[in-house]
C-alpha cells in the first residue's frame, strides 16, 4: 500500500527482509497512527520479541515475520554440521512459535519453511531454501489477499455501511489485508460506501490502525466505541460486517478473532445483518477438533487498565485509566461459532463455515 511519509507517497510492505543485513524489516505498528517508522530487526530472538511486543501484529503479518525469522535464525548459524543445524533451527522455530499462541499463520509459515529446507543436503543449501520459502510465504500472502478482494467485492454495494473489528487490513498482512481486501477492491472500482471501525479495546487497533489505513486510502469511515455497534444495528445503520481471523478451524468452521468479535456476530444475527470472515489459506487450522482447544492469549493487565497515545507535545505515552489498586482480565481473542457466520471469504470463493472441511483440497495452498 502507498503511504505518505516525509512528503512522499511511496509503496510499503508491512513485513520484508533485507538479506544483506539478515534483517527483518517491520513497520513499527505501536507508533501508528502518530508516527511512521520502519525498523530493522537483526536476529531471531529480537524478531520473536517484536512479535510478542506487537511491533508487528495481525495473523498474516506475524506469519510472514515468523517465516523470515526462521530463515534469519537459520542463516545466522555458523558451521556445516547438519545435526547441530537442525537442532538450532528447531530452537528458532520454538522461540518464534511461543511469541504469540493464538494465530496459526506463524506455525503454517514456519512449517512451509521447514518443509522446503528438507530438500537441501548441506547447511548452506538449507539456508538458501529457507529464505526463498519465507519469501514465497510473503508473496502468497499478498496474492491471496488480492484474491480475497476479488471474491468479496460483489458483497460491497453502493451506499453500504460496513462494520469491521480490530485490524485485518494491510497492516495485519504483508499487504492489502483480508477483511479490507473487498473494501479496497470496491473502492478502486469507484463504489462509494462507509466503514465503521470498532475502536477495539484494549489496544485500539481499529481506532489507530484500521482508521489510519482507510484514511490513507481516502475511504469514508468513522471510529465507534466498541459498545456502539448494537445500537447502530438496531437503528438500521449497519448493513454488513466483515472481520478477519487469527485461526479458523477447518473441521468445525469456528473462528478465533480479536476479543469482541463473538459479541458482534451475536448482534449481527439478532439484527439479520450478514456477518463475513475473510481469510487466506494460512489462517486455516486443519488439525484441531474444537474451538475450546484454541490457545487464547492472555495479555497484560496494563492494556485494560490504561491506554497509549500521544500527549500535547507529541510524546508517545501511557495513561492509567482504571482504579490504581484494581487488577484486570485480558483475553486477547474469542471464538465465534459457525452458526453466527454467513460466510468465510477465501481466495477460492465464499464458503459456509461448515463447508470448509469438504472443500479442503481446494483450500490448501
Ligand atoms: O492482537 P492482534 O492485533 O495481533 O490481533 C490480530 C487482529 O488484528 C485481529 O484479530 C484480526 O481481526 C485478525 S488478524 C488478520
Coordinates of C-alpha atoms and ligand atoms in Angstrom, one line a residue, residues 54 56-60 62 100 165-169 172-173 178 203 205 209 243-246 256-259 261 278 283 297 299 332-333, ligand 1:
X54 CA 3.3 -6.2 18.9
X56 CA 4.2 -6.3 14.2
X57 CA 0.8 -7.9 14.7
X58 CA -2.1 -9.4 12.8
X59 CA -2.2 -13.1 11.7
X60 CA -0.7 -12.8 8.2
X62 CA 3.2 -12.3 12.2
X100 CA 2.1 -15.4 20.3
X165 CA -13.5 -5.1 14.1
X166 CA -9.8 -4.7 15.1
X167 CA -7.4 -4.5 12.1
X168 CA -7.5 -7.2 9.4
X169 CA -6.1 -4.6 7.0
X172 CA -2.2 -7.3 9.6
X173 CA -0.7 -8.9 6.5
X178 CA -8.2 -9.8 4.4
X203 CA -5.2 -2.0 22.3
X205 CA -6.2 -1.5 16.6
X209 CA -4.6 1.1 12.6
X243 CA -13.8 -9.3 10.1
X244 CA -10.6 -11.2 9.8
X245 CA -9.4 -14.2 11.8
X246 CA -6.4 -15.5 13.6
X256 CA -10.9 -17.2 16.6
X257 CA -10.6 -13.5 16.3
X258 CA -9.9 -10.4 18.3
X259 CA -11.9 -10.2 21.6
X261 CA -15.9 -10.5 17.6
X278 CA -12.2 -13.0 5.4
X283 CA -5.2 -18.9 8.7
X297 CA -3.6 -15.5 24.6
X299 CA -2.2 -10.3 27.7
X332 CA -6.9 -11.2 23.6
X333 CA -9.3 -13.3 21.4
Ligands
LIG1 O1 -3.7 -8.9 18.6 P1 -3.6 -8.6 17.1 O2 -3.7 -7.2 16.8 O3 -2.4 -9.3 16.5 O4 -4.9 -9.4 16.6 C1 -5.0 -9.8 15.3 C2 -6.0 -9.0 14.8 O5 -5.9 -7.8 14.4 C3 -7.4 -9.5 14.7 O6 -7.7 -10.5 15.5 C4 -7.7 -9.6 13.2 O7 -9.1 -9.4 13.1 C5 -7.3 -10.8 12.5 S1 -5.7 -10.7 12.0 C6 -5.8 -10.8 10.3

